[in-house]
Amino acid sequence: MRMFGFWRSAAAHRVRIGLNLKGLAYDETMIDLDSGQQASDAYREVNPGAVVPTLIEDDGASFHQSLAILEYLDETRPEPPLLPADPKGRARVRALALVWAADSHPFITPRVRSYLAEHFGVDEGGRTEWIRHWLSRGLEIAEARLSADTETARFCHGDQVTIADICLAVQAGSAKHFGVEMERFPTIGRIWRNCLEIEAFAAAQPLRQPGAPKPA
Ligand SMILES: N[C@@H](CCC(=O)N[C@@H](CS)C(=O)NCC(=O)O)C(=O)O
């Protein structure tokens, strides 16, 4: 399998974790979001939306949108399952995943940050504040749910990793990267630590990918 991603991309990070959990081998081609390579004609032929990730199956079939890709992987390679067996559980897990992937992450993507700078003159400090606000908002909503719900255990939904944990780990990693105070989110912090004990999560981390800055 082949994937187009970028070391720092949250959406590509989600797919890397899913591929690792399923034990699937893949080659990741890095599309340099910092230099705008996603908008090149060559990449637009792969993904007209000019975003990563794109996953290409061995037979050439092409997939986009990280949550759709994770569900595709789960349907075609059912072990280990990434969604609960019961409809109520699946709805809860998908809702948690969407708090991060649909209601928070889209606000902080490079195209939104560039738009703020180019059309509204928001400087770097303002853009960083914007990013921290939207990352924190997603974490606050999820922390309130996770800390109140009886289904929350070792992971977001019981003791089995699901798509919600994939989104949690990615959002928590981004929030730490952008300087959000993680102590405010104790349940998320505990689940995040449990995730990082799993090699599939640890190996997918942005700073372990080709092109990432080397530790000082
Ligand atoms: N909802 C999409 C989000 C895709 C997305 O926005 N990817 C970002 C990187 S995390 C990207 O490629 N951004 C390029 C840009 O904003 O110009 C998904 O989950 O796959």
XYZ file of N, CA and C and ligand atoms in Angstrom:
668
model
N 0.836 -1.189 0.000
C 0.000 0.000 0.000
C 0.876 1.246 0.000
N 0.345 2.343 -0.553
C 1.113 3.564 -0.615
C 0.271 4.704 -0.019
N 0.955 5.588 0.666
C 0.219 6.705 1.245
C 0.968 8.004 0.961
N 0.208 9.058 0.674
C 0.790 10.394 0.582
C 0.469 11.105 1.895
N 1.507 11.546 2.580
C 1.299 12.184 3.881
C 2.315 13.279 4.100
N 2.519 13.620 5.350
C 3.524 14.613 5.742
C 3.795 14.346 7.209
N 5.061 14.521 7.621
C 5.415 14.109 8.991
C 4.536 14.764 10.042
N 4.175 16.070 9.836
C 3.459 16.811 10.875
C 1.941 16.732 10.714
N 1.473 16.166 9.608
C 0.030 16.169 9.344
C -0.732 15.305 10.347
N -1.728 15.918 11.001
C -2.553 15.179 11.970
C -3.368 14.097 11.263
N -3.901 14.432 10.093
C -4.759 13.461 9.399
C -3.943 12.257 8.905
N -2.719 12.524 8.414
C -1.856 11.410 7.998
C -1.430 10.585 9.215
N -1.211 11.266 10.329
C -0.851 10.588 11.584
C -1.940 9.572 11.967
N -3.204 9.966 11.816
C -4.305 9.038 12.148
C -4.213 7.770 11.301
N -3.959 7.975 10.015
C -3.932 6.811 9.118
C -2.716 5.930 9.424
N -1.563 6.561 9.718
C -0.376 5.748 10.080
C -0.679 4.855 11.276
N -1.347 5.408 12.297
C -1.661 4.585 13.479
C -2.561 3.413 13.062
N -3.581 3.703 12.254
C -4.492 2.639 11.818
C -3.775 1.548 11.042
N -2.912 1.950 10.117
C -2.157 0.966 9.322
C -1.275 0.126 10.249
N -0.614 0.784 11.210
C 0.256 0.045 12.143
C -0.555 -0.919 13.004
N -1.710 -0.458 13.494
C -2.526 -1.342 14.345
C -2.969 -2.588 13.572
N -3.228 -2.408 12.282
C -3.664 -3.538 11.454
C -2.485 -4.371 10.962
N -1.270 -3.920 11.264
C -0.081 -4.668 10.825
C 0.135 -4.620 9.326
N -0.252 -3.503 8.696
C -0.140 -3.394 7.234
C 1.129 -2.633 6.835
N 1.847 -3.171 5.859
C 3.058 -2.489 5.370
C 2.634 -1.391 4.391
N 3.323 -0.254 4.425
C 2.999 0.839 3.502
C 4.229 1.708 3.298
N 4.271 2.363 2.130
C 5.299 3.372 1.862
C 4.626 4.724 1.956
N 5.224 5.646 2.707
C 4.651 6.994 2.799
C 5.494 7.975 2.002
N 4.868 8.602 1.012
C 5.525 9.677 0.261
C 5.160 10.986 0.944
N 6.192 11.745 1.339
C 5.930 12.994 2.065
C 5.644 14.124 1.090
N 4.508 14.769 1.254
C 4.135 15.955 0.478
C 4.418 17.152 1.387
N 5.345 17.999 0.976
C 5.830 19.056 1.863
C 4.798 20.182 2.004
N 4.032 20.127 3.076
C 2.981 21.137 3.285
C 3.576 22.514 3.565
N 4.805 22.545 4.084
C 5.415 23.846 4.393
C 5.736 24.632 3.130
N 6.089 23.917 2.029
C 6.412 24.641 0.794
C 5.213 24.685 -0.164
N 4.067 24.146 0.264
C 2.865 24.211 -0.572
C 2.791 23.146 -1.652
N 3.553 22.055 -1.482
C 3.569 20.999 -2.514
C 2.186 20.368 -2.726
N 1.327 20.474 -1.702
C -0.024 19.894 -1.831
C -0.835 20.556 -2.937
N -0.447 21.813 -3.278
C -1.198 22.546 -4.308
C -0.608 22.358 -5.704
N 0.464 21.550 -5.823
C 1.092 21.363 -7.149
C 0.139 20.597 -8.079
N 0.322 20.803 -9.383
C -0.531 20.090 -10.351
C -0.366 18.581 -10.189
N 0.879 18.160 -9.934
C 1.136 16.713 -9.833
C 0.356 16.114 -8.669
N 0.364 16.810 -7.512
C -0.360 16.221 -6.377
C -1.873 16.366 -6.538
N -2.312 17.462 -7.182
C -3.764 17.608 -7.396
C -4.324 16.485 -8.270
N -3.463 15.908 -9.094
C -3.938 14.760 -9.888
C -4.205 13.561 -8.991
N -3.441 13.469 -7.893
C -3.633 12.376 -6.926
C -4.825 12.688 -6.031
N -4.887 13.954 -5.562
C -5.941 14.358 -4.631
C -6.372 15.784 -4.974
N -7.498 15.929 -5.709
C -7.930 17.256 -6.147
C -8.206 18.203 -4.990
N -8.405 17.695 -3.797
C -8.635 18.544 -2.631
C -7.360 19.181 -2.117
N -6.198 18.768 -2.648
C -4.895 19.330 -2.262
C -4.631 19.194 -0.763
N -4.995 18.043 -0.216
C -4.694 17.753 1.198
C -4.155 16.335 1.308
N -3.419 16.095 2.390
C -3.020 14.729 2.722
C -3.874 14.297 3.914
N -4.115 13.001 4.103
C -3.512 11.896 3.380
C -4.348 11.444 2.175
N -3.635 10.709 1.291
C -4.296 9.898 0.265
C -3.719 8.500 0.417
N -4.568 7.508 0.432
C -4.102 6.118 0.532
C -4.373 5.423 -0.802
N -3.352 4.753 -1.338
C -3.512 4.032 -2.607
C -3.364 2.531 -2.319
N -4.422 1.812 -2.627
C -4.395 0.346 -2.447
C -3.478 -0.297 -3.484
N -3.075 -1.545 -3.246
C -2.198 -2.250 -4.185
C -2.837 -2.354 -5.576
N -4.174 -2.381 -5.649
C -4.832 -2.476 -6.967
C -5.047 -1.095 -7.595
N -4.529 -0.024 -6.942
C -4.635 1.328 -7.519
C -5.800 2.138 -6.982
N -6.715 1.511 -6.252
C -7.856 2.274 -5.717
C -7.339 3.349 -4.764
N -7.953 4.532 -4.850
C -7.445 5.679 -4.102
C -8.495 6.152 -3.088
N -8.039 6.485 -1.883
C -8.954 6.878 -0.813
C -8.472 8.175 -0.165
N -9.410 9.013 0.234
C -9.044 10.212 0.987
C -9.977 10.359 2.173
N -9.700 11.342 3.023
C -10.375 11.593 4.304
C -9.975 10.509 5.322
N -9.220 10.945 6.334
C -8.616 9.981 7.264
C -9.641 9.076 7.954
N -10.798 9.619 8.367
C -11.752 8.745 9.063
C -12.369 7.724 8.117
N -12.622 8.153 6.881
C -13.141 7.203 5.889
C -12.104 6.117 5.603
N -10.834 6.507 5.566
C -9.762 5.532 5.321
C -9.703 4.540 6.485
N -9.787 5.047 7.718
C -9.725 4.141 8.878
C -10.894 3.152 8.845
N -12.082 3.626 8.481
C -13.229 2.701 8.439
C -13.079 1.709 7.285
N -12.501 2.173 6.164
C -12.247 1.257 5.046
C -11.280 0.151 5.478
N -10.215 0.549 6.169
C -9.241 -0.449 6.636
C -9.919 -1.428 7.587
N -10.788 -0.898 8.434
C -11.449 -1.752 9.420
C -12.409 -2.742 8.759
N -13.060 -2.300 7.699
C -14.009 -3.185 7.007
C -13.292 -4.254 6.192
N -12.117 -3.904 5.656
C -11.430 -4.862 4.786
C -10.427 -5.731 5.546
N -9.976 -5.239 6.704
C -9.045 -6.028 7.556
C -9.605 -5.959 8.972
N -10.549 -6.823 9.305
C -11.324 -6.630 10.550
C -10.544 -6.813 11.859
N -9.344 -7.399 11.808
C -8.620 -7.624 13.070
C -7.400 -6.722 13.202
N -7.162 -6.122 14.335
C -8.092 -5.968 15.463
C -9.140 -4.917 15.111
N -10.377 -5.089 15.603
C -11.427 -4.122 15.245
C -11.141 -2.736 15.813
N -11.482 -1.718 15.053
C -11.272 -0.336 15.504
C -12.575 0.345 15.901
N -13.673 -0.417 15.819
C -14.975 0.099 16.252
C -15.645 -0.951 17.123
N -16.457 -0.543 18.116
C -17.164 -1.527 18.944
C -18.172 -2.323 18.112
N -18.606 -3.466 18.661
C -19.526 -4.344 17.915
C -20.957 -3.814 17.931
N -21.335 -3.046 18.944
C -22.740 -2.617 19.073
C -22.957 -1.212 18.513
N -24.155 -0.975 17.955
C -24.430 0.339 17.334
C -24.259 1.520 18.285
N -24.686 1.373 19.540
C -24.547 2.509 20.479
C -23.075 2.815 20.721
N -22.282 1.767 20.871
C -20.848 1.947 21.074
C -20.209 2.588 19.850
N -20.607 2.133 18.664
C -20.028 2.713 17.437
C -20.378 4.196 17.333
N -21.636 4.524 17.676
C -22.047 5.945 17.608
C -21.229 6.771 18.596
N -20.995 6.225 19.787
C -20.217 6.997 20.783
C -18.776 7.214 20.307
N -18.177 6.141 19.793
C -16.780 6.237 19.328
C -16.672 7.201 18.147
N -17.597 7.098 17.191
C -17.540 8.007 16.029
C -17.750 9.457 16.475
N -18.643 9.663 17.441
C -18.896 11.038 17.910
C -17.639 11.617 18.549
N -16.959 10.837 19.373
C -15.715 11.328 19.985
C -14.680 11.644 18.908
N -14.549 10.737 17.949
C -13.568 10.953 16.872
C -13.884 12.247 16.124
N -15.167 12.505 15.887
C -15.560 13.692 15.109
C -15.359 14.988 15.877
N -15.450 14.937 17.217
C -15.166 16.154 17.995
C -13.779 16.663 17.619
N -12.841 15.739 17.471
C -11.476 16.173 17.152
C -11.287 16.359 15.637
N -11.708 15.343 14.864
C -11.371 15.356 13.435
C -12.237 16.312 12.625
N -13.468 16.593 13.095
C -14.361 17.461 12.304
C -14.609 18.812 12.958
N -14.597 18.868 14.288
C -14.962 20.131 14.953
C -13.761 20.911 15.463
N -12.575 20.354 15.363
C -11.411 21.055 15.902
C -10.273 21.148 14.878
N -9.798 19.990 14.405
C -8.630 19.968 13.521
C -8.770 20.846 12.264
N -9.950 20.875 11.582
C -10.016 21.661 10.343
C -9.660 23.137 10.526
N -9.890 23.694 11.711
C -9.603 25.116 11.928
C -8.114 25.435 11.916
N -7.280 24.420 12.132
C -5.851 24.740 12.301
C -4.997 24.304 11.105
N -5.636 23.895 10.024
C -4.870 23.409 8.868
C -4.119 24.557 8.181
N -3.053 24.252 7.440
C -2.280 25.319 6.785
C -3.137 26.250 5.927
N -4.129 25.728 5.198
C -4.914 26.607 4.309
C -5.732 27.622 5.117
N -6.209 27.225 6.292
C -6.969 28.160 7.134
C -6.021 29.190 7.742
N -4.851 28.731 8.178
C -3.873 29.667 8.758
C -3.426 30.692 7.712
N -3.179 30.219 6.474
C -2.770 31.160 5.407
C -3.883 32.153 5.120
N -5.113 31.689 5.131
C -6.248 32.575 4.829
C -6.357 33.677 5.884
N -6.156 33.289 7.157
C -6.197 34.284 8.238
C -5.126 35.348 8.022
N -3.927 34.886 7.622
C -2.817 35.828 7.431
C -3.071 36.715 6.217
N -3.468 36.088 5.091
C -3.552 36.835 3.836
C -4.777 37.752 3.771
N -5.917 37.298 4.296
C -7.153 38.077 4.141
C -7.503 38.918 5.350
N -6.964 38.574 6.514
C -7.317 39.335 7.722
C -6.085 39.889 8.448
N -4.902 39.660 7.872
C -3.685 40.225 8.449
C -3.334 39.700 9.825
N -3.770 38.487 10.157
C -3.462 37.940 11.488
C -1.986 37.542 11.519
N -1.243 38.067 12.514
C 0.202 37.776 12.567
C 0.449 36.413 13.211
N 1.720 36.035 13.289
C 2.050 34.681 13.761
C 1.540 34.434 15.183
N 1.691 35.463 16.065
C 1.204 35.328 17.442
C -0.303 35.086 17.467
N -1.023 35.808 16.648
C -2.477 35.651 16.582
C -2.860 34.278 16.050
N -2.098 33.827 15.066
C -2.410 32.508 14.492
C -2.139 31.400 15.512
N -1.075 31.560 16.308
C -0.779 30.553 17.327
C -1.887 30.523 18.381
N -2.375 31.723 18.737
C -3.468 31.780 19.722
C -4.718 31.090 19.167
N -4.976 31.324 17.901
C -6.125 30.697 17.210
C -5.994 29.169 17.262
N -4.804 28.682 16.934
C -4.572 27.231 16.925
C -4.806 26.657 18.326
N -4.221 27.316 19.346
C -4.369 26.808 20.724
C -5.842 26.811 21.140
N -6.568 27.859 20.736
C -7.988 27.933 21.100
C -8.746 26.729 20.561
N -8.566 26.427 19.249
C -9.390 25.372 18.653
C -8.956 23.976 19.093
N -7.653 23.822 19.327
C -7.202 22.530 19.865
C -7.753 22.330 21.277
N -7.693 23.384 22.095
C -8.180 23.292 23.482
C -9.681 23.028 23.509
N -10.399 23.691 22.606
C -11.871 23.525 22.567
C -12.235 22.057 22.342
N -11.570 21.416 21.396
C -11.834 19.992 21.135
C -11.503 19.136 22.341
N -10.419 19.470 23.007
C -10.021 18.686 24.188
C -10.997 18.915 25.342
N -11.481 20.153 25.513
C -12.422 20.436 26.612
C -13.715 19.641 26.435
N -14.239 19.650 25.215
C -15.514 18.955 24.963
C -15.338 17.453 25.221
N -14.240 16.902 24.701
C -14.013 15.460 24.855
C -13.710 15.096 26.303
N -12.949 15.955 27.001
C -12.638 15.671 28.414
C -13.938 15.599 29.230
N -14.850 16.525 28.965
C -16.124 16.532 29.709
C -16.874 15.227 29.481
N -16.906 14.759 28.257
C -17.616 13.507 27.953
C -16.904 12.318 28.558
N -15.595 12.247 28.281
C -14.838 11.062 28.719
C -14.836 10.933 30.239
N -14.748 12.055 30.948
C -14.672 11.962 32.407
C -16.035 11.612 33.008
N -17.124 11.862 32.273
C -18.463 11.589 32.812
C -19.003 10.218 32.402
N -18.584 9.705 31.263
C -19.203 8.490 30.711
C -18.673 7.217 31.374
N -19.580 6.291 31.681
C -19.159 5.031 32.325
C -18.413 4.121 31.343
N -18.567 4.345 30.043
C -17.876 3.490 29.048
C -16.367 3.761 29.018
N -15.947 4.927 29.517
C -14.518 5.274 29.477
C -13.764 4.358 30.436
N -12.699 3.748 29.950
C -11.900 2.866 30.811
C -10.424 3.093 30.476
N -9.693 1.996 30.198
C -8.276 2.171 29.832
C -8.157 3.060 28.585
N -9.118 2.859 27.667
C -9.151 3.683 26.456
C -10.484 4.443 26.411
N -10.733 5.142 25.319
C -11.949 5.965 25.255
C -13.218 5.141 25.419
N -13.196 3.908 24.895
C -14.390 3.071 24.955
C -13.969 1.684 25.418
N -13.954 1.493 26.736
C -13.534 0.197 27.276
C -12.031 0.008 27.181
N -11.630 -1.265 27.087
C -10.198 -1.580 27.131
C -9.640 -1.931 25.756
N -10.418 -1.655 24.720
C -10.003 -1.940 23.335
C -9.755 -0.615 22.615
N -8.641 -0.543 21.902
C -8.355 0.681 21.138
C -9.382 0.848 20.015
N -9.867 2.066 19.844
C -10.805 2.351 18.749
C -10.335 3.602 17.989
N -11.117 3.943 16.978
C -10.849 5.143 16.183
C -10.829 6.396 17.071
N -11.601 6.384 18.159
C -11.591 7.541 19.074
C -10.211 7.714 19.701
N -9.559 6.610 20.074
C -8.217 6.726 20.670
C -7.200 7.224 19.646
N -7.371 6.804 18.399
C -6.466 7.292 17.345
C -6.578 8.815 17.255
N -7.824 9.306 17.226
C -8.012 10.764 17.125
C -7.537 11.463 18.391
N -7.771 10.843 19.548
C -7.311 11.440 20.824
C -5.797 11.612 20.823
N -5.083 10.541 20.463
C -3.617 10.590 20.527
C -3.071 11.652 19.572
N -3.685 11.762 18.401
C -3.208 12.742 17.415
C -3.488 14.170 17.901
N -4.708 14.380 18.426
C -5.062 15.734 18.905
C -4.185 16.128 20.097
N -3.958 15.173 21.018
C -3.135 15.486 22.199
C -1.707 15.809 21.762
N -1.184 15.060 20.784
C 0.166 15.323 20.279
C 0.257 16.705 19.644
N -0.750 17.077 18.842
C -0.756 18.409 18.212
C -0.833 19.484 19.277
N -1.701 19.269 20.275
C -1.891 20.285 21.323
C -0.582 20.497 22.079
N 0.119 19.408 22.388
C 1.398 19.551 23.098
C 2.388 20.316 22.204
N 2.419 19.946 20.928
C 3.323 20.601 19.974
C 3.101 22.118 19.946
N 1.828 22.528 20.034
C 1.522 23.959 19.943
C 1.432 24.637 21.315
N 1.888 23.942 22.369
C 2.020 24.583 23.683
C 0.751 24.681 24.498
N -0.244 23.798 24.227
C -1.460 23.784 25.060
C -1.124 23.098 26.390
N -1.638 23.666 27.508
C -1.421 23.092 28.847
C -2.219 21.797 28.967
N -1.572 20.643 28.903
C -2.295 19.376 28.887
C -2.801 18.946 30.279
N -2.289 19.591 31.353
C -2.715 19.225 32.719
C -4.220 19.452 32.917
N -4.791 20.322 32.083
C -6.234 20.603 32.204
C -7.092 19.428 31.746
N -6.469 18.423 31.140
C -7.246 17.329 30.541
C -6.756 15.985 31.086
N -7.049 15.700 32.368
C -6.449 14.521 33.007
C -6.893 13.187 32.395
N -8.149 13.084 32.002
C -8.618 11.810 31.433
C -7.961 11.581 30.077
N -7.914 12.637 29.288
C -7.269 12.536 27.974
C -5.785 12.206 28.148
N -5.136 12.853 29.107
C -3.712 12.595 29.350
C -3.461 11.140 29.728
N -4.339 10.596 30.580
C -4.176 9.188 31.002
C -4.343 8.252 29.802
N -5.384 8.471 28.996
C -5.622 7.587 27.838
C -4.484 7.744 26.822
N -4.017 8.961 26.637
C -2.914 9.223 25.687
C -1.671 8.424 26.095
N -1.360 8.442 27.408
C -0.184 7.674 27.871
C -0.386 6.186 27.598
N -1.626 5.689 27.807
C -1.894 4.263 27.533
C -1.697 3.961 26.044
N -2.113 4.886 25.194
C -1.946 4.688 23.736
C -0.459 4.611 23.386
N 0.321 5.522 23.949
C 1.736 5.596 23.548
C 2.547 4.384 24.014
N 1.963 3.588 24.921
C 2.645 2.339 25.307
C 2.533 1.298 24.190
N 1.642 1.532 23.238
C 1.444 0.587 22.125
C 2.362 1.011 20.973
N 3.149 0.077 20.460
C 4.151 0.409 19.441
C 3.510 1.035 18.187
N 2.303 0.588 17.842
C 1.639 1.136 16.646
C 1.433 2.646 16.780
N 1.176 3.114 17.979
C 1.011 4.554 18.230
C 2.383 5.228 18.299
N 3.288 4.606 19.047
C 4.602 5.231 19.251
C 5.316 5.427 17.913
N 5.278 4.394 17.053
C 6.015 4.452 15.787
C 5.409 5.448 14.805
N 4.133 5.800 15.002
C 3.449 6.707 14.060
C 3.649 8.170 14.413
N 4.320 8.463 15.522
C 4.427 9.853 15.990
C 5.162 10.736 14.974
N 4.705 11.980 14.830
C 5.292 12.877 13.825
C 6.813 12.969 13.875
N 7.372 13.130 15.065
C 8.819 13.353 15.140
C 9.625 12.105 14.785
N 8.965 10.972 14.618
C 9.683 9.765 14.199
C 9.591 9.547 12.685
N 9.014 10.510 11.955
C 8.837 10.320 10.510
C 9.961 11.017 9.729
N 10.259 10.503 8.522
C 11.253 11.170 7.674
C 10.851 12.625 7.411
N 11.863 13.503 7.491
C 11.610 14.924 7.236
C 11.342 15.726 8.498
N 11.058 15.044 9.614
C 10.794 15.763 10.877
C 12.089 16.365 11.406
N 11.976 17.494 12.131
C 13.195 18.067 12.709
C 13.844 17.095 13.687
N 15.165 17.067 13.680
C 15.910 16.192 14.598
C 15.851 16.788 16.006
N 15.777 15.922 17.050
C 15.799 16.458 18.414
C 17.069 17.243 18.679
N 16.944 18.364 19.425
C 18.118 19.239 19.678
C 19.123 18.533 20.581
N -10.608 15.996 6.973
C -9.375 15.654 6.294
C -8.359 16.724 6.594
C -7.235 16.729 5.580
C -6.313 17.911 5.843
O -6.789 19.051 6.028
N -5.024 17.613 5.847
C -4.067 18.671 6.108
C -2.869 18.144 6.870
S -3.358 17.569 8.475
C -3.564 19.211 4.786
O -3.159 18.469 3.910
N -3.601 20.529 4.664
C -3.099 21.214 3.511
C -3.551 22.636 3.520
O -4.277 23.036 4.438
O -3.161 23.347 2.595
C -8.879 14.277 6.782
O -9.193 13.915 7.918
O -8.220 13.583 5.992
